[in-house]
mmCIF file of C-alpha atoms in Angstrom:
data_model
loop_
_atom_site.group_PDB
_atom_site.id
_atom_site.type_symbol
_atom_site.label_atom_id
_atom_site.label_comp_id
_atom_site.label_asym_id
_atom_site.label_seq_id
_atom_site.Cartn_x
_atom_site.Cartn_y
_atom_site.Cartn_z
ATOM 1 C CA MET A 222 -83.140 -98.532 -28.756
ATOM 2 C CA ASP A 223 -83.698 -95.343 -30.681
ATOM 3 C CA SER A 224 -82.323 -95.525 -34.187
ATOM 4 C CA ASN A 225 -80.483 -92.204 -33.646
ATOM 5 C CA GLU A 226 -78.551 -93.577 -30.668
ATOM 6 C CA ARG A 227 -75.752 -95.793 -31.770
ATOM 7 C CA GLU A 228 -73.228 -97.559 -29.700
ATOM 8 C CA PRO A 229 -69.614 -96.683 -30.513
ATOM 9 C CA ALA A 230 -67.857 -99.131 -32.693
ATOM 10 C CA GLU A 231 -65.789 -101.633 -30.883
ATOM 11 C CA GLY A 232 -62.200 -100.323 -30.482
ATOM 12 C CA ALA A 233 -63.107 -96.691 -31.335
ATOM 13 C CA LEU A 234 -61.726 -93.862 -29.137
ATOM 14 C CA PRO A 235 -64.161 -91.757 -27.133
ATOM 15 C CA PRO A 236 -64.668 -88.205 -28.377
ATOM 16 C CA ALA A 237 -62.030 -85.748 -27.155
ATOM 17 C CA ALA A 238 -63.027 -83.340 -24.412
ATOM 18 C CA PRO A 239 -63.130 -79.653 -25.409
ATOM 19 C CA ALA A 240 -59.786 -77.808 -24.857
ATOM 20 C CA GLN A 241 -59.616 -75.829 -21.615
ATOM 21 C CA PRO A 242 -58.418 -72.183 -21.880
ATOM 22 C CA ALA A 243 -54.965 -71.478 -20.445
ATOM 23 C CA PRO A 244 -55.045 -69.886 -16.993
ATOM 24 C CA PRO A 245 -54.538 -66.107 -17.096
ATOM 25 C CA ARG A 246 -51.022 -64.848 -16.446
ATOM 26 C CA ALA A 247 -50.496 -63.252 -13.081
ATOM 27 C CA PRO A 248 -49.957 -59.482 -13.282
ATOM 28 C CA GLY A 249 -46.626 -57.803 -12.583
ATOM 29 C CA ILE A 250 -43.524 -59.581 -11.371
ATOM 30 C CA ALA A 251 -45.522 -62.601 -10.262
ATOM 31 C CA GLY A 252 -46.133 -63.419 -13.920
ATOM 32 C CA LEU A 253 -42.443 -63.748 -14.708
ATOM 33 C CA SER A 254 -40.425 -66.934 -14.585
ATOM 34 C CA ALA A 255 -38.400 -67.631 -11.446
ATOM 35 C CA PRO A 256 -35.019 -66.310 -12.741
ATOM 36 C CA TYR A 257 -36.587 -63.065 -13.972
ATOM 37 C CA ARG A 258 -38.444 -62.620 -10.685
ATOM 38 C CA VAL A 259 -35.124 -62.825 -8.856
ATOM 39 C CA VAL A 260 -33.511 -60.261 -11.179
ATOM 40 C CA ALA A 261 -36.492 -57.907 -10.870
ATOM 41 C CA ALA A 262 -36.506 -58.221 -7.082
ATOM 42 C CA LEU A 263 -32.784 -57.430 -6.891
ATOM 43 C CA ALA A 264 -33.177 -54.418 -9.208
ATOM 44 C CA LEU A 265 -36.091 -53.030 -7.199
ATOM 45 C CA GLY A 266 -34.183 -53.613 -3.978
ATOM 46 C CA ALA A 267 -31.146 -51.727 -5.319
ATOM 47 C CA LEU A 268 -33.333 -48.828 -6.466
ATOM 48 C CA GLY A 269 -35.031 -48.712 -3.077
ATOM 49 C CA VAL A 270 -31.733 -48.681 -1.197
ATOM 50 C CA GLY A 271 -30.348 -45.990 -3.507
ATOM 51 C CA ALA A 272 -33.446 -43.813 -3.094
ATOM 52 C CA CYS A 273 -33.354 -44.160 0.695
ATOM 53 C CA LEU A 274 -29.635 -43.336 0.773
ATOM 54 C CA HIS A 275 -30.157 -40.253 -1.406
ATOM 55 C CA LEU A 276 -33.063 -38.986 0.703
ATOM 56 C CA GLY A 277 -31.089 -39.605 3.893
ATOM 57 C CA LEU A 278 -28.081 -37.621 2.659
ATOM 58 C CA VAL A 279 -30.301 -34.759 1.453
ATOM 59 C CA PHE A 280 -32.017 -34.721 4.839
ATOM 60 C CA LEU A 281 -28.679 -34.494 6.653
ATOM 61 C CA HIS A 282 -27.677 -31.665 4.314
ATOM 62 C CA VAL A 283 -30.748 -29.497 4.975
ATOM 63 C CA ALA A 284 -31.320 -30.468 8.601
ATOM 64 C CA PRO A 285 -30.057 -28.283 11.461
ATOM 65 C CA ALA A 286 -26.554 -29.050 12.707
ATOM 66 C CA ASN A 287 -26.488 -32.428 14.435
ATOM 67 C CA THR A 288 -24.009 -35.088 15.506
ATOM 68 C CA VAL A 289 -24.726 -37.496 12.632
ATOM 69 C CA GLY A 290 -24.390 -34.752 10.058
ATOM 70 C CA LYS A 291 -21.095 -33.534 11.513
ATOM 71 C CA GLN A 292 -19.618 -37.031 11.699
ATOM 72 C CA ASN A 293 -20.504 -37.700 8.051
ATOM 73 C CA ALA A 294 -19.942 -34.192 6.686
ATOM 74 C CA ARG A 295 -17.422 -35.316 4.066
ATOM 75 C CA LEU A 296 -19.732 -38.051 2.776
ATOM 76 C CA VAL A 297 -22.753 -35.721 2.689
ATOM 77 C CA ASP A 298 -20.899 -32.896 0.924
ATOM 78 C CA GLY A 299 -19.328 -35.289 -1.554
ATOM 79 C CA TRP A 300 -22.748 -36.578 -2.583
ATOM 80 C CA ILE A 301 -24.710 -33.307 -2.508
ATOM 81 C CA TYR A 302 -22.313 -30.888 -4.205
ATOM 82 C CA PRO A 303 -22.700 -29.669 -6.810
ATOM 83 C CA GLU A 304 -25.614 -31.421 -8.523
ATOM 84 C CA PHE A 305 -28.000 -31.865 -5.561
ATOM 85 C CA GLU A 306 -27.361 -28.709 -3.542
ATOM 86 C CA GLN A 307 -30.402 -27.423 -1.638
ATOM 87 C CA ASN A 308 -31.151 -23.929 -0.377
ATOM 88 C CA TRP A 309 -34.025 -21.876 1.008
ATOM 89 C CA LYS A 310 -33.850 -18.826 -1.272
ATOM 90 C CA LEU A 311 -37.453 -19.353 -2.367
ATOM 91 C CA PHE A 312 -38.537 -18.342 1.138
ATOM 92 C CA ALA A 313 -36.007 -15.515 1.579
ATOM 93 C CA PRO A 314 -37.545 -12.299 2.923
ATOM 94 C CA ASN A 315 -35.494 -10.261 0.435
ATOM 95 C CA PRO A 316 -35.440 -12.101 -2.909
ATOM 96 C CA LEU A 317 -32.834 -11.210 -5.507
ATOM 97 C CA GLN A 318 -33.554 -8.015 -7.412
ATOM 98 C CA GLN A 319 -30.772 -8.307 -9.936
ATOM 99 C CA ASN A 320 -30.291 -9.881 -13.324
ATOM 100 C CA ILE A 321 -27.018 -11.801 -13.405
ATOM 101 C CA ALA A 322 -25.734 -13.103 -16.731
ATOM 102 C CA VAL A 323 -22.776 -15.460 -17.071
ATOM 103 C CA GLU A 324 -20.560 -14.845 -20.090
ATOM 104 C CA VAL A 325 -17.525 -16.683 -21.444
ATOM 105 C CA ARG A 326 -14.835 -16.189 -24.036
ATOM 106 C CA ALA A 327 -12.040 -18.425 -25.229
ATOM 107 C CA GLN A 328 -8.573 -18.261 -26.644
ATOM 108 C CA VAL A 329 -8.291 -20.793 -29.429
ATOM 109 C CA ARG A 330 -5.475 -22.117 -31.554
ATOM 110 C CA THR A 331 -6.697 -22.103 -35.147
ATOM 111 C CA ALA A 332 -5.858 -24.696 -37.766
ATOM 112 C CA GLY A 333 -3.201 -22.305 -39.065
ATOM 113 C CA GLY A 334 -1.515 -22.075 -35.651
ATOM 114 C CA GLU A 335 -2.722 -18.559 -34.814
ATOM 115 C CA LEU A 336 -3.791 -17.750 -31.238
ATOM 116 C CA VAL A 337 -7.113 -15.894 -31.348
ATOM 117 C CA THR A 338 -9.278 -14.502 -28.538
ATOM 118 C CA ARG A 339 -12.949 -14.903 -29.357
ATOM 119 C CA ASP A 340 -15.712 -12.468 -28.379
ATOM 120 C CA TRP A 341 -17.740 -12.807 -25.199
ATOM 121 C CA ARG A 342 -20.711 -15.174 -25.361
ATOM 122 C CA ASP A 343 -23.728 -14.647 -23.113
ATOM 123 C CA LEU A 344 -24.448 -18.188 -21.932
ATOM 124 C CA SER A 345 -27.358 -17.070 -19.747
ATOM 125 C CA ALA A 346 -29.069 -15.408 -22.725
ATOM 126 C CA GLU A 347 -28.647 -18.598 -24.745
ATOM 127 C CA ASP A 348 -30.285 -20.631 -21.965
ATOM 128 C CA GLY A 349 -33.106 -18.106 -21.727
ATOM 129 C CA ALA A 350 -33.749 -18.272 -25.469
ATOM 130 C CA ALA A 351 -33.783 -22.078 -25.350
ATOM 131 C CA ILE A 352 -36.554 -22.230 -22.727
ATOM 132 C CA ARG A 353 -38.616 -19.195 -23.750
ATOM 133 C CA HIS A 354 -42.142 -20.131 -24.851
ATOM 134 C CA GLY A 355 -41.418 -23.804 -24.154
ATOM 135 C CA LEU A 356 -44.209 -25.860 -22.619
ATOM 136 C CA LEU A 357 -41.716 -28.256 -21.032
ATOM 137 C CA PRO A 358 -38.536 -26.223 -20.489
ATOM 138 C CA SER A 359 -35.342 -28.096 -19.728
ATOM 139 C CA HIS A 360 -34.405 -28.211 -16.046
ATOM 140 C CA THR A 361 -30.741 -28.191 -17.072
ATOM 141 C CA GLU A 362 -31.092 -25.056 -19.188
ATOM 142 C CA GLN A 363 -32.974 -23.324 -16.376
ATOM 143 C CA ASN A 364 -30.671 -24.141 -13.493
ATOM 144 C CA GLU A 365 -27.331 -25.741 -14.401
ATOM 145 C CA LEU A 366 -25.402 -22.564 -15.240
ATOM 146 C CA ARG A 367 -27.146 -20.421 -12.610
ATOM 147 C CA ARG A 368 -26.471 -22.886 -9.808
ATOM 148 C CA ALA A 369 -22.877 -23.397 -10.957
ATOM 149 C CA TRP A 370 -22.255 -19.641 -10.725
ATOM 150 C CA ASP A 371 -23.939 -19.439 -7.305
ATOM 151 C CA PHE A 372 -21.788 -22.358 -6.163
ATOM 152 C CA PHE A 373 -18.657 -20.576 -7.362
ATOM 153 C CA THR A 374 -19.418 -17.204 -5.769
ATOM 154 C CA GLY A 375 -20.455 -18.878 -2.527
ATOM 155 C CA SER A 376 -17.112 -20.678 -2.221
ATOM 156 C CA HIS A 377 -14.774 -17.834 -3.284
ATOM 157 C CA ASP A 378 -13.833 -14.468 -1.851
ATOM 158 C CA GLU A 379 -13.980 -11.115 -3.665
ATOM 159 C CA ASP A 380 -10.562 -11.783 -5.196
ATOM 160 C CA ASN A 381 -11.848 -15.073 -6.690
ATOM 161 C CA LYS A 382 -9.697 -17.116 -4.330
ATOM 162 C CA PRO A 383 -11.195 -20.467 -3.235
ATOM 163 C CA ASP A 384 -12.101 -20.899 0.429
ATOM 164 C CA GLY A 385 -11.183 -24.586 0.474
ATOM 165 C CA GLU A 386 -11.947 -27.891 -1.202
ATOM 166 C CA ARG A 387 -15.437 -26.765 -2.208
ATOM 167 C CA GLY A 388 -13.913 -23.814 -4.041
ATOM 168 C CA GLU A 389 -11.709 -26.061 -6.140
ATOM 169 C CA LEU A 390 -14.697 -28.266 -6.937
ATOM 170 C CA ALA A 391 -16.749 -25.203 -7.922
ATOM 171 C CA GLU A 392 -14.020 -24.065 -10.330
ATOM 172 C CA GLN A 393 -13.848 -27.461 -12.015
ATOM 173 C CA TYR A 394 -17.637 -27.679 -12.280
ATOM 174 C CA LEU A 395 -18.012 -24.194 -13.796
ATOM 175 C CA LYS A 396 -15.098 -24.715 -16.172
ATOM 176 C CA ARG A 397 -16.497 -28.047 -17.346
ATOM 177 C CA ILE A 398 -19.855 -26.462 -18.180
ATOM 178 C CA ALA A 399 -18.249 -23.555 -20.048
ATOM 179 C CA VAL A 400 -15.908 -25.767 -22.083
ATOM 180 C CA ASP A 401 -18.779 -28.064 -23.009
ATOM 181 C CA ARG A 402 -20.821 -25.092 -24.272
ATOM 182 C CA LEU A 403 -17.881 -23.677 -26.228
ATOM 183 C CA ALA A 404 -16.878 -27.007 -27.753
ATOM 184 C CA SER A 405 -20.376 -27.549 -29.153
ATOM 185 C CA ARG A 406 -20.078 -24.421 -31.345
ATOM 186 C CA LYS A 407 -16.385 -23.971 -32.058
ATOM 187 C CA ALA A 408 -15.166 -23.769 -35.621
ATOM 188 C CA ASP A 409 -13.620 -26.815 -37.251
ATOM 189 C CA GLY A 410 -9.888 -26.913 -36.645
ATOM 190 C CA ASP A 411 -9.997 -24.644 -33.596
ATOM 191 C CA ARG A 412 -8.539 -25.954 -30.335
ATOM 192 C CA ILE A 413 -9.560 -24.277 -27.097
ATOM 193 C CA VAL A 414 -6.443 -23.273 -25.143
ATOM 194 C CA ARG A 415 -7.961 -21.395 -22.203
ATOM 195 C CA ILE A 416 -11.212 -19.738 -21.173
ATOM 196 C CA GLN A 417 -12.355 -16.774 -19.109
ATOM 197 C CA LEU A 418 -15.724 -16.222 -17.458
ATOM 198 C CA ARG A 419 -17.391 -13.127 -16.088
ATOM 199 C CA SER A 420 -20.730 -12.092 -14.670
ATOM 200 C CA ALA A 421 -22.739 -9.085 -15.812
ATOM 201 C CA THR A 422 -24.945 -7.839 -12.966
ATOM 202 C CA ARG A 423 -27.644 -5.211 -13.373
ATOM 203 C CA SER A 424 -30.292 -4.253 -10.848
ATOM 204 C CA VAL A 425 -33.933 -4.532 -11.914
ATOM 205 C CA ALA A 426 -35.374 -1.062 -12.472
ATOM 206 C CA ALA A 427 -38.036 0.152 -10.071
ATOM 207 C CA PRO A 428 -41.593 0.218 -11.453
ATOM 208 C CA SER A 429 -42.834 3.426 -13.057
ATOM 209 C CA TRP A 430 -45.274 4.140 -10.241
ATOM 210 C CA SER A 431 -42.516 3.950 -7.618
ATOM 211 C CA GLY A 432 -40.408 6.928 -6.580
ATOM 212 C CA GLU A 433 -37.452 4.662 -5.841
ATOM 213 C CA LYS A 434 -34.213 5.384 -7.652
ATOM 214 C CA THR A 435 -32.333 2.318 -8.898
ATOM 215 C CA ASP A 436 -28.814 2.102 -10.292
ATOM 216 C CA THR A 437 -29.272 0.042 -13.449
ATOM 217 C CA GLN A 438 -25.662 0.230 -14.591
ATOM 218 C CA THR A 439 -24.083 -3.114 -15.508
ATOM 219 C CA TYR A 440 -21.233 -4.263 -13.267
ATOM 220 C CA TYR A 441 -18.818 -6.980 -14.333
ATOM 221 C CA ARG A 442 -16.909 -9.516 -12.288
ATOM 222 C CA GLU A 443 -14.170 -11.113 -14.347
ATOM 223 C CA LEU A 444 -12.508 -14.353 -13.357
ATOM 224 C CA PRO A 445 -8.896 -15.169 -14.266
ATOM 225 C CA TRP A 446 -8.052 -17.130 -17.387
ATOM 226 C CA TRP A 447 -8.256 -20.899 -16.877
ATOM 227 C CA ASN A 448 -6.181 -23.303 -18.949
ATOM 228 C CA VAL A 449 -8.108 -26.102 -20.613
#
C-alpha cells in the first residue's frame, strides 16, 4: 500500500459531500408561495374582468344604436359620463375655430363676516400655463375643464336649463371642479358661499394672407350663481 494512502480510522465519519446549490427560483407568480399565488391570481382575475367590463361599456357607448346598447343605456351612461366620454371631433370635417376660455368668480364670506364678490379667474389660462413647455403635460390639466364645459353645453339649452338627468350631472361635475380650483387658492378665513361660471369665446383670426374677414370680438355666456 502506498504510504500516502491511509485507511480511515476506525469509527471516523466519511468526508462530507460538497453542498449543492439551491435550485433557482421560478420567475413570476410561479415563484411565490401557494397563498400568495392564490392572492395574485385573484387580483389579476379582478383586473381582467374590470378591464373587459370597461372596454365593453365603452364599445356600447361608441357603437351604432343596437338592442344591447338600448337595453343597458342607463348602465352605460352611468359608467361613461362624465369621465370616460368619447367623441369623434378629431375627425370632424369642420374643426373648432374658436378659443373658448372658462372663467369663474366666487362670493365669499370673510373672517370678519363681510360678503365679498371676487374677480373673475381664467381657469383655462391657468391650465394652459401649467402645461406650456412641459415635456409630459398633465392629461387632467389639458382636458378636465374643457370636457366638463363641453359636457355642460351639450346637455343644456341656450337658457342654461338642463335637458334631463345628464344636465344635472353636468352641473354637479362642473361645479365640483370650479370649487376645487377656488378652494386651493382662497384666502385664510374665507368661506365660499356661491360661485358663477362663464365662457369667453373668441374666433381665431384669419391668417394674414387670407382675404377672409373674421369677427374676433369676445362673447360671454354667463351661468347663474350656484350655491356651494
